[in-house]
Amino acid sequence: MSHRKYNILILGSGGREHALVKKISSSKNVYKTFVCPGNGGTSNPKLNIFNININLSNFDELINFVTTENIELTIVGPEQPLVDGIVDMFKKKGLNIFGPSKNASRIEGSKIWAYKLMEKYNIPCPKSEVFDQSKLAKKYVRNFNPNDLVLKVDGLAGGKGVILPKTEDEINKTIEAIIDKKIFGSLNSKLLISERIYGPEVSVFAFVDGGKSSELAAVCDYKRIFENDEGPNTGGVGAYSPPEFWERKLQNKIKDEILYPTINALELENSSYSGVLYMGIMVTKNGPMVIEYNCRFGDPETQILMSKLDSDLLEICMDISKKHFEPNKVIWNNKNFCFVMMTSNGYPGDYESGKLISGLENLKDYNIIHSGTKILNRDIFTNGGRVIGVVGEGASMIDAINQSYKGIGKIYFKNSFYRKDIGKRAINES
Ligand code: AMP
Ligand code: GLY
């Protein structure tokens, strides 16, 4: 890559985006970084990092901004603009953008489309059936114990589209709510009913362009709000890497049976993939199986992923967006990382907001990642359910965990909450 300086735009407002901003602005080839809309951690005018405010669904206005500010690369954080075709729109205008096309983003945008792809190309996944009539769905589920099923809404549902039912009554109510009452909208009223599978879960990432892929990076994400995986599902409140079960044999199996078959299938289905592919995998006793694909970086996995990536993020994203990706340039390290997220009282339900955050001045040596925060008159306030977190790194996983919690212990806001057992699983079993 030449030593020209580029202006970059990152779309999104979470911890994922703050981690991307930190990493990309460390590249010597970056001049200005814009974040839209960003959060309380992503704005740093002294370092040429600026938050801007354009609605992420207004592609025309985003294109206008990119053209006026001479932005050379846009990186898309969240799934909605990808599924809505932002990449196709930018490319039509000759603009560089990192992320998959509308066609390829169906891998996350429609669970039914993704399931049919896996079935057609023999990619290991739980057996599933598609329903658009509640009568047929109810008849089908009678053959199973409720605990053996998972109900999934077809389209994007803001993390609320997967139901792990306990009773037949719960199943029937869910079927009615989604198919008949259309609580996720009339275009999102189909249901995928899957067999429930068991085993440790891992988020596996690869940079991909067409049939080419980097090596894999694996992060374990904690989805439940309370210790011991109790309580409701969240967007993810902690993570660690590498997983204690992440062995060469498993990595090869994932590459041979999942990654390459998936990107080759997408090529054949006129949906060539370009961007970061996120495979949500469960390691069952019959081998790794896909429980979902995402067409983007994960949150909170990216908070760790950006510390695992030894290469220049700008160079990788630029190469992929210009279609001259060299997979060997992607180098993941094998250091130990832990990430703990502080959340607002009430999250993932209705939560408190607008609380003053203090203690951050004592954390200069820590890798702090903001999620739901905002700046007001130089002070930082809570502004979301997932608020702020610390990435710990260490010679051992215990050291990494201790560093995260030491950092978290120095941050204060009223009624804050965090899980105390992030990463524990990795040290108990090693
Ligand atoms: P998803 O959004 O598809 O990742 O689903 C959310 C969570 O539901 C996953 O992280 C899993 O813990 C769980 N899940 C999804 N599908 C299955 C399945 N077939 N069997 C067991 N658990 C599942
Ligand atoms: N960590 C879950 C997600 O990014 O979807």
Short mmCIF file of C-alpha atoms and ligand atoms in Angstrom, two decimals:
data_model
loop_
_atom_site.label_atom_id
_atom_site.label_comp_id
_atom_site.label_asym_id
_atom_site.label_seq_id
_atom_site.Cartn_x
_atom_site.Cartn_y
_atom_site.Cartn_z
CA MET A 1 0.00 0.00 0.00
CA SER A 2 1.34 3.45 -0.85
CA HIS A 3 1.95 5.98 1.91
CA ARG A 4 -0.88 8.23 0.89
CA LYS A 5 -3.16 9.29 3.71
CA TYR A 6 -6.79 8.28 3.46
CA ASN A 7 -10.02 9.53 4.98
CA ILE A 8 -12.19 6.75 6.38
CA LEU A 9 -15.85 6.48 7.37
CA ILE A 10 -17.08 3.87 9.84
CA LEU A 11 -20.83 3.31 10.14
CA GLY A 12 -22.37 2.34 13.49
CA SER A 13 -22.44 3.34 17.15
CA GLY A 14 -21.47 0.37 19.29
CA GLY A 15 -18.40 -1.10 20.95
CA ARG A 16 -17.69 -2.92 17.72
CA GLU A 17 -17.33 0.43 15.96
CA HIS A 18 -15.16 1.93 18.72
CA ALA A 19 -12.83 -1.08 18.42
CA LEU A 20 -12.72 -0.64 14.62
CA VAL A 21 -11.99 3.08 15.00
CA LYS A 22 -9.13 2.43 17.44
CA LYS A 23 -7.59 -0.14 15.16
CA ILE A 24 -7.97 1.72 11.88
CA SER A 25 -6.78 5.05 13.23
CA SER A 26 -3.55 3.31 14.31
CA SER A 27 -2.76 2.75 10.63
CA LYS A 28 -0.10 5.12 9.34
CA ASN A 29 -2.10 5.58 6.15
CA VAL A 30 -5.13 7.14 7.82
CA TYR A 31 -5.64 10.88 7.86
CA LYS A 32 -9.19 11.55 9.13
CA THR A 33 -11.62 9.00 10.55
CA PHE A 34 -15.34 9.81 10.61
CA VAL A 35 -17.80 7.72 12.63
CA CYS A 36 -21.52 7.82 11.97
CA PRO A 37 -23.12 8.25 14.45
CA GLY A 38 -20.42 6.93 16.82
CA ASN A 39 -20.51 7.13 20.63
CA GLY A 40 -18.81 8.93 23.53
CA GLY A 41 -15.54 7.10 22.89
CA THR A 42 -15.28 7.47 19.14
CA SER A 43 -14.84 11.24 18.94
CA ASN A 44 -11.32 12.61 19.36
CA PRO A 45 -10.81 15.74 17.21
CA LYS A 46 -7.19 16.07 18.40
CA LEU A 47 -6.49 12.75 16.69
CA ASN A 48 -8.58 13.67 13.63
CA ILE A 49 -11.45 11.38 14.64
CA PHE A 50 -14.92 12.90 14.34
CA ASN A 51 -18.49 11.75 15.00
CA ILE A 52 -21.01 12.79 12.35
CA ASN A 53 -24.75 12.41 12.36
CA ILE A 54 -26.47 11.03 9.27
CA ASN A 55 -29.31 8.51 9.38
CA LEU A 56 -27.80 5.14 8.41
CA SER A 57 -30.77 4.37 6.19
CA ASN A 58 -30.23 7.55 4.15
CA PHE A 59 -27.78 6.16 1.58
CA ASP A 60 -27.99 9.27 -0.65
CA GLU A 61 -26.90 11.55 2.15
CA LEU A 62 -24.10 9.16 3.15
CA ILE A 63 -22.87 9.06 -0.46
CA ASN A 64 -23.02 12.82 -0.57
CA PHE A 65 -20.87 13.07 2.58
CA VAL A 66 -18.37 10.51 1.30
CA THR A 67 -17.98 12.39 -1.96
CA THR A 68 -17.67 15.83 -0.37
CA GLU A 69 -15.16 14.75 2.29
CA ASN A 70 -13.07 12.64 -0.10
CA ILE A 71 -13.63 9.48 1.92
CA GLU A 72 -11.64 6.67 0.36
CA LEU A 73 -13.12 3.77 2.29
CA THR A 74 -16.38 3.16 4.17
CA ILE A 75 -16.61 0.27 6.64
CA VAL A 76 -20.09 -0.90 7.61
CA GLY A 77 -20.59 -2.07 11.22
CA PRO A 78 -24.25 -3.11 11.57
CA GLU A 79 -26.21 -5.58 9.44
CA GLN A 80 -29.24 -3.47 8.49
CA PRO A 81 -27.53 -1.23 5.88
CA LEU A 82 -25.80 -4.29 4.39
CA VAL A 83 -29.04 -6.22 4.09
CA ASP A 84 -30.63 -3.10 2.57
CA GLY A 85 -27.95 -2.94 -0.15
CA ILE A 86 -25.65 -0.09 0.89
CA VAL A 87 -22.66 -1.83 -0.71
CA ASP A 88 -24.40 -2.13 -4.09
CA MET A 89 -25.35 1.57 -3.97
CA PHE A 90 -21.81 2.73 -3.12
CA LYS A 91 -20.22 0.47 -5.74
CA LYS A 92 -22.58 1.78 -8.41
CA LYS A 93 -21.14 5.23 -7.68
CA GLY A 94 -17.56 3.89 -7.86
CA LEU A 95 -16.99 4.29 -4.07
CA ASN A 96 -14.88 1.86 -2.00
CA ILE A 97 -16.86 0.14 0.72
CA PHE A 98 -16.08 -2.86 2.92
CA GLY A 99 -18.93 -5.35 3.33
CA PRO A 100 -21.00 -7.87 1.38
CA SER A 101 -23.54 -7.05 -1.34
CA LYS A 102 -27.29 -7.19 -0.78
CA ASN A 103 -27.43 -10.65 -2.36
CA ALA A 104 -24.62 -12.01 -0.18
CA SER A 105 -26.01 -10.38 2.99
CA ARG A 106 -29.05 -12.65 2.71
CA ILE A 107 -26.89 -15.11 4.60
CA GLU A 108 -27.81 -13.06 7.70
CA GLY A 109 -30.89 -11.25 6.42
CA SER A 110 -32.92 -14.40 5.84
CA LYS A 111 -32.47 -17.41 8.09
CA ILE A 112 -34.59 -19.42 5.66
CA TRP A 113 -32.37 -18.50 2.71
CA ALA A 114 -29.26 -19.38 4.74
CA TYR A 115 -30.79 -22.68 5.81
CA LYS A 116 -31.71 -23.63 2.24
CA LEU A 117 -28.18 -22.79 1.12
CA MET A 118 -26.70 -25.04 3.82
CA GLU A 119 -29.10 -27.85 2.98
CA LYS A 120 -28.38 -27.63 -0.78
CA TYR A 121 -24.59 -27.62 -0.32
CA ASN A 122 -24.42 -30.12 2.57
CA ILE A 123 -23.08 -27.67 5.14
CA PRO A 124 -23.60 -29.14 8.63
CA CYS A 125 -26.48 -27.44 10.47
CA PRO A 126 -29.48 -28.43 12.61
CA LYS A 127 -32.36 -29.99 10.68
CA SER A 128 -35.09 -27.42 10.10
CA GLU A 129 -38.49 -26.87 8.48
CA VAL A 130 -40.02 -23.66 7.11
CA PHE A 131 -43.60 -22.60 7.92
CA ASP A 132 -45.88 -19.79 6.79
CA GLN A 133 -49.13 -21.28 8.14
CA SER A 134 -49.66 -21.55 11.88
CA LYS A 135 -51.89 -24.62 11.57
CA LEU A 136 -49.14 -26.63 9.88
CA ALA A 137 -46.48 -25.34 12.26
CA LYS A 138 -48.55 -26.33 15.30
CA LYS A 139 -49.18 -29.77 13.88
CA TYR A 140 -45.46 -30.26 13.20
CA VAL A 141 -44.28 -29.30 16.69
CA ARG A 142 -46.61 -31.84 18.34
CA ASN A 143 -44.15 -34.56 17.28
CA PHE A 144 -41.42 -33.09 19.48
CA ASN A 145 -40.59 -32.31 23.07
CA PRO A 146 -40.60 -28.45 23.29
CA ASN A 147 -37.06 -28.58 24.70
CA ASP A 148 -35.80 -30.15 21.49
CA LEU A 149 -36.88 -27.24 19.27
CA VAL A 150 -35.75 -23.73 18.39
CA LEU A 151 -38.05 -21.20 16.67
CA LYS A 152 -36.48 -18.58 14.43
CA VAL A 153 -38.00 -15.59 12.70
CA ASP A 154 -36.83 -15.44 9.09
CA GLY A 155 -35.58 -11.84 8.87
CA LEU A 156 -33.66 -9.39 11.06
CA ALA A 157 -35.33 -9.00 14.44
CA GLY A 158 -32.85 -6.97 16.50
CA GLY A 159 -31.64 -9.99 18.46
CA LYS A 160 -35.18 -11.00 19.46
CA GLY A 161 -35.84 -13.45 16.66
CA VAL A 162 -34.70 -16.74 18.23
CA ILE A 163 -36.90 -18.48 20.78
CA LEU A 164 -35.77 -21.49 22.83
CA PRO A 165 -39.17 -22.68 24.12
CA LYS A 166 -39.81 -24.57 27.36
CA THR A 167 -43.48 -25.53 26.96
CA GLU A 168 -45.93 -26.42 24.21
CA ASP A 169 -48.03 -23.43 25.18
CA GLU A 170 -45.03 -21.12 24.66
CA ILE A 171 -44.42 -22.67 21.22
CA ASN A 172 -48.03 -22.21 20.13
CA LYS A 173 -48.14 -18.60 21.34
CA THR A 174 -44.89 -17.85 19.50
CA ILE A 175 -46.20 -19.41 16.28
CA GLU A 176 -49.39 -17.32 16.49
CA ALA A 177 -47.50 -14.13 17.34
CA ILE A 178 -45.12 -14.45 14.40
CA ILE A 179 -47.25 -16.02 11.66
CA ASP A 180 -50.78 -14.74 12.48
CA LYS A 181 -50.24 -11.52 14.44
CA LYS A 182 -47.11 -10.67 12.42
CA ILE A 183 -45.36 -9.03 15.38
CA PHE A 184 -42.16 -8.74 13.33
CA GLY A 185 -44.05 -7.28 10.34
CA SER A 186 -45.91 -8.78 7.40
CA LEU A 187 -42.69 -9.32 5.43
CA ASN A 188 -41.22 -11.17 8.40
CA SER A 189 -43.94 -13.66 9.26
CA LYS A 190 -42.30 -16.92 8.22
CA LEU A 191 -40.84 -19.25 10.77
CA LEU A 192 -37.93 -21.66 10.70
CA ILE A 193 -38.33 -24.45 13.23
CA SER A 194 -35.01 -26.17 13.98
CA GLU A 195 -33.79 -29.11 15.98
CA ARG A 196 -32.04 -27.93 19.17
CA ILE A 197 -28.38 -28.88 19.30
CA TYR A 198 -25.90 -28.83 22.17
CA GLY A 199 -22.24 -28.08 22.76
CA PRO A 200 -19.94 -25.10 23.26
CA GLU A 201 -20.69 -22.14 21.04
CA VAL A 202 -18.05 -20.13 19.23
CA SER A 203 -18.05 -17.12 16.90
CA VAL A 204 -15.65 -17.77 14.04
CA PHE A 205 -14.47 -14.97 11.75
CA ALA A 206 -12.68 -14.83 8.42
CA PHE A 207 -11.90 -12.05 5.98
CA VAL A 208 -13.29 -13.22 2.65
CA ASP A 209 -13.32 -12.10 -0.95
CA GLY A 210 -15.05 -14.39 -3.42
CA GLY A 211 -13.48 -17.84 -3.03
CA LYS A 212 -10.49 -16.50 -1.04
CA SER A 213 -10.35 -16.53 2.75
CA SER A 214 -7.96 -15.58 5.53
CA GLU A 215 -7.19 -17.91 8.44
CA LEU A 216 -9.90 -18.16 11.10
CA ALA A 217 -10.18 -16.24 14.36
CA ALA A 218 -12.37 -17.60 17.17
CA VAL A 219 -13.99 -15.77 20.07
CA CYS A 220 -16.47 -17.07 22.67
CA ASP A 221 -19.26 -14.62 23.42
CA TYR A 222 -21.42 -14.58 26.58
CA LYS A 223 -25.04 -13.93 25.59
CA ARG A 224 -26.95 -14.30 28.88
CA ILE A 225 -27.10 -11.37 31.29
CA PHE A 226 -26.39 -13.30 34.53
CA GLU A 227 -23.61 -15.56 35.78
CA ASN A 228 -23.75 -19.25 34.85
CA ASP A 229 -25.62 -18.31 31.67
CA GLU A 230 -28.85 -17.50 33.45
CA GLY A 231 -31.42 -14.83 32.65
CA PRO A 232 -32.48 -13.43 29.30
CA ASN A 233 -30.37 -13.22 26.14
CA THR A 234 -28.49 -9.99 25.43
CA GLY A 235 -26.47 -8.67 22.50
CA GLY A 236 -23.39 -10.12 24.25
CA VAL A 237 -21.88 -8.99 27.57
CA GLY A 238 -18.44 -10.55 27.60
CA ALA A 239 -16.02 -12.56 25.51
CA TYR A 240 -12.68 -14.35 25.53
CA SER A 241 -10.23 -15.79 23.08
CA PRO A 242 -8.81 -18.26 22.26
CA PRO A 243 -11.46 -20.81 23.27
CA GLU A 244 -10.10 -23.70 25.37
CA PHE A 245 -11.33 -26.19 22.71
CA TRP A 246 -9.89 -24.32 19.69
CA GLU A 247 -7.62 -27.03 18.33
CA ARG A 248 -6.07 -27.48 14.88
CA LYS A 249 -8.33 -30.43 14.06
CA LEU A 250 -11.47 -28.43 14.79
CA GLN A 251 -10.18 -25.44 12.80
CA ASN A 252 -9.52 -27.63 9.78
CA LYS A 253 -12.94 -29.22 10.03
CA ILE A 254 -14.57 -25.78 10.12
CA LYS A 255 -12.57 -24.68 7.08
CA ASP A 256 -13.25 -27.85 5.09
CA GLU A 257 -16.87 -28.48 6.04
CA ILE A 258 -18.20 -24.96 6.66
CA LEU A 259 -16.09 -21.98 5.52
CA TYR A 260 -15.05 -23.04 2.01
CA PRO A 261 -18.32 -24.83 1.19
CA THR A 262 -20.16 -21.64 2.26
CA ILE A 263 -18.14 -19.17 0.19
CA ASN A 264 -18.13 -21.52 -2.80
CA ALA A 265 -21.89 -21.97 -2.50
CA LEU A 266 -22.34 -18.19 -2.42
CA GLU A 267 -20.25 -17.89 -5.59
CA LEU A 268 -22.48 -20.44 -7.32
CA GLU A 269 -25.66 -18.68 -6.16
CA ASN A 270 -24.73 -15.31 -7.68
CA SER A 271 -24.01 -13.98 -4.19
CA SER A 272 -20.22 -13.74 -4.12
CA TYR A 273 -19.11 -12.77 -0.60
CA SER A 274 -16.82 -9.89 0.20
CA GLY A 275 -16.17 -8.67 3.75
CA VAL A 276 -15.91 -10.38 7.08
CA LEU A 277 -17.87 -13.61 7.44
CA TYR A 278 -19.08 -14.43 10.95
CA MET A 279 -19.98 -18.07 11.47
CA GLY A 280 -21.94 -18.82 14.66
CA ILE A 281 -20.92 -22.40 15.35
CA MET A 282 -21.87 -25.00 17.93
CA VAL A 283 -19.36 -27.78 18.49
CA THR A 284 -21.62 -30.81 18.92
CA LYS A 285 -20.56 -34.37 19.56
CA ASN A 286 -21.15 -34.95 15.84
CA GLY A 287 -18.82 -32.10 14.86
CA PRO A 288 -19.18 -28.35 14.30
CA MET A 289 -22.56 -27.10 13.03
CA VAL A 290 -23.69 -23.65 11.87
CA ILE A 291 -26.42 -22.10 14.01
CA GLU A 292 -26.31 -18.79 12.20
CA TYR A 293 -24.26 -16.70 9.82
CA ASN A 294 -23.74 -12.97 10.19
CA CYS A 295 -22.54 -10.74 7.37
CA ARG A 296 -20.46 -8.40 9.57
CA PHE A 297 -18.17 -8.13 12.58
CA GLY A 298 -19.63 -9.28 15.92
CA ASP A 299 -20.21 -7.17 19.00
CA PRO A 300 -18.55 -7.73 21.53
CA GLU A 301 -16.27 -10.12 19.61
CA THR A 302 -14.68 -7.28 17.63
CA GLN A 303 -13.48 -5.66 20.85
CA ILE A 304 -11.15 -8.69 21.12
CA LEU A 305 -10.73 -9.38 17.40
CA MET A 306 -9.06 -6.01 16.79
CA SER A 307 -6.41 -6.90 19.42
CA LYS A 308 -5.91 -10.32 17.82
CA LEU A 309 -5.32 -8.78 14.40
CA ASP A 310 -1.62 -8.01 13.98
CA SER A 311 -2.07 -6.75 10.41
CA ASP A 312 -3.14 -3.33 9.16
CA LEU A 313 -6.96 -3.24 9.12
CA LEU A 314 -7.06 -0.43 6.58
CA GLU A 315 -4.93 -2.36 4.12
CA ILE A 316 -7.04 -5.51 4.42
CA CYS A 317 -10.37 -3.70 4.04
CA MET A 318 -9.08 -1.56 1.17
CA ASP A 319 -7.65 -4.62 -0.66
CA ILE A 320 -10.92 -6.51 -0.26
CA SER A 321 -13.04 -3.58 -1.41
CA LYS A 322 -10.79 -3.19 -4.49
CA LYS A 323 -10.82 -6.93 -5.21
CA HIS A 324 -7.12 -7.61 -4.76
CA PHE A 325 -7.23 -9.39 -1.43
CA GLU A 326 -4.12 -11.29 -0.35
CA PRO A 327 -5.31 -13.62 2.42
CA ASN A 328 -1.79 -14.19 3.78
CA LYS A 329 -1.62 -10.56 4.83
CA VAL A 330 -4.17 -11.31 7.58
CA ILE A 331 -2.23 -12.33 10.69
CA TRP A 332 -4.11 -13.23 13.87
CA ASN A 333 -2.05 -13.58 17.04
CA ASN A 334 -2.71 -16.28 19.62
CA LYS A 335 -2.52 -14.10 22.72
CA ASN A 336 -5.04 -14.39 25.56
CA PHE A 337 -7.83 -11.83 25.70
CA CYS A 338 -10.88 -11.25 27.88
CA PHE A 339 -13.54 -8.60 27.46
CA VAL A 340 -16.05 -7.62 30.16
CA MET A 341 -18.99 -5.31 29.44
CA MET A 342 -20.69 -3.05 31.99
CA THR A 343 -24.42 -2.68 31.46
CA SER A 344 -27.15 -0.30 32.60
CA ASN A 345 -29.62 -1.28 35.30
CA GLY A 346 -32.52 -3.13 33.67
CA TYR A 347 -30.75 -4.26 30.48
CA PRO A 348 -31.74 -6.22 28.36
CA GLY A 349 -35.22 -4.97 29.31
CA ASP A 350 -36.01 -1.27 29.79
CA TYR A 351 -32.86 0.28 31.20
CA GLU A 352 -31.66 3.45 32.89
CA SER A 353 -29.82 6.07 30.90
CA GLY A 354 -28.02 9.40 31.39
CA LYS A 355 -25.84 8.35 34.37
CA LEU A 356 -22.50 10.10 34.79
CA ILE A 357 -19.54 7.76 34.24
CA SER A 358 -16.48 8.44 36.39
CA GLY A 359 -13.06 6.89 36.88
CA LEU A 360 -12.05 6.81 33.23
CA GLU A 361 -9.13 9.17 33.89
CA ASN A 362 -7.51 6.34 35.92
CA LEU A 363 -7.54 3.99 32.97
CA LYS A 364 -5.01 5.45 30.57
CA ASP A 365 -3.11 2.15 30.34
CA TYR A 366 -6.20 0.03 29.69
CA ASN A 367 -7.96 -0.85 26.44
CA ILE A 368 -11.36 0.71 27.13
CA ILE A 369 -14.12 0.29 24.57
CA HIS A 370 -17.22 2.48 24.70
CA SER A 371 -20.63 1.20 23.57
CA GLY A 372 -23.68 3.11 24.86
CA THR A 373 -21.99 6.32 25.99
CA LYS A 374 -22.25 9.98 25.01
CA ILE A 375 -20.27 13.13 25.73
CA LEU A 376 -21.99 16.16 27.24
CA ASN A 377 -19.86 19.19 28.19
CA ARG A 378 -16.73 17.03 28.40
CA ASP A 379 -18.36 14.51 30.76
CA ILE A 380 -19.30 11.00 29.67
CA PHE A 381 -22.80 9.66 30.37
CA THR A 382 -24.46 6.29 29.87
CA ASN A 383 -26.56 6.17 26.72
CA GLY A 384 -27.52 2.54 26.11
CA GLY A 385 -27.95 -0.91 27.64
CA ARG A 386 -24.42 -2.06 26.93
CA VAL A 387 -22.30 0.85 28.18
CA ILE A 388 -18.55 0.34 28.29
CA GLY A 389 -16.02 -2.48 28.62
CA VAL A 390 -12.39 -3.36 29.11
CA VAL A 391 -10.23 -5.68 27.00
CA GLY A 392 -7.68 -7.48 29.17
CA GLU A 393 -4.62 -9.16 27.72
CA GLY A 394 -2.26 -11.54 29.46
CA ALA A 395 0.44 -14.18 29.28
CA SER A 396 -2.27 -16.57 30.52
CA MET A 397 -6.06 -16.44 30.34
CA ILE A 398 -6.14 -15.83 34.12
CA ASP A 399 -3.97 -12.73 33.65
CA ALA A 400 -6.20 -11.49 30.82
CA ILE A 401 -9.33 -11.98 32.96
CA ASN A 402 -7.74 -10.26 35.96
CA GLN A 403 -6.73 -7.29 33.84
CA SER A 404 -10.28 -6.83 32.49
CA TYR A 405 -11.80 -6.94 35.96
CA LYS A 406 -9.12 -4.65 37.40
CA GLY A 407 -10.06 -2.07 34.76
CA ILE A 408 -13.79 -2.57 35.26
CA GLY A 409 -13.29 -2.06 39.02
CA LYS A 410 -12.06 1.48 38.38
CA ILE A 411 -15.12 2.57 36.36
CA TYR A 412 -18.20 3.85 38.16
CA PHE A 413 -21.75 4.75 37.22
CA LYS A 414 -24.93 4.44 39.24
CA ASN A 415 -26.52 0.97 39.30
CA SER A 416 -24.00 -0.48 36.88
CA PHE A 417 -23.87 -4.24 36.37
CA TYR A 418 -21.43 -6.77 34.95
CA ARG A 419 -21.02 -10.53 34.99
CA LYS A 420 -18.31 -11.82 37.31
CA ASP A 421 -17.63 -15.09 35.48
CA ILE A 422 -16.41 -14.02 32.03
CA GLY A 423 -13.65 -16.35 30.83
CA LYS A 424 -13.94 -18.65 33.86
CA ARG A 425 -14.97 -21.56 31.67
CA ALA A 426 -11.63 -21.36 29.81
CA ILE A 427 -9.52 -21.61 32.95
CA ASN A 428 -11.58 -24.33 34.63
CA GLU A 429 -11.08 -26.64 31.71
CA SER A 430 -7.45 -25.91 30.87
P1 AMP B 1 -28.85 -17.01 16.74
O1 AMP B 1 -29.30 -15.57 16.72
O2 AMP B 1 -29.35 -17.83 15.59
O3 AMP B 1 -27.36 -17.15 17.01
O4 AMP B 1 -29.50 -17.62 18.05
C1 AMP B 1 -29.33 -17.06 19.33
C2 AMP B 1 -28.88 -18.13 20.31
O5 AMP B 1 -29.83 -19.20 20.33
C3 AMP B 1 -27.58 -18.79 19.88
O6 AMP B 1 -26.49 -18.07 20.34
C4 AMP B 1 -27.69 -20.13 20.52
O7 AMP B 1 -27.28 -20.10 21.87
C5 AMP B 1 -29.16 -20.43 20.48
N1 AMP B 1 -29.49 -21.30 19.33
C6 AMP B 1 -29.80 -20.92 18.07
N2 AMP B 1 -30.06 -22.01 17.29
C7 AMP B 1 -29.92 -23.08 18.08
C8 AMP B 1 -30.06 -24.48 17.88
N3 AMP B 1 -30.43 -25.00 16.71
N4 AMP B 1 -29.84 -25.28 18.94
C9 AMP B 1 -29.50 -24.78 20.14
N5 AMP B 1 -29.36 -23.48 20.40
C10 AMP B 1 -29.55 -22.63 19.39
N1 GLY B 2 -22.17 -11.18 19.41
C1 GLY B 2 -23.35 -11.34 18.71
C2 GLY B 2 -23.49 -10.57 17.48
O1 GLY B 2 -22.67 -9.75 17.14
O2 GLY B 2 -24.48 -10.79 16.78
#
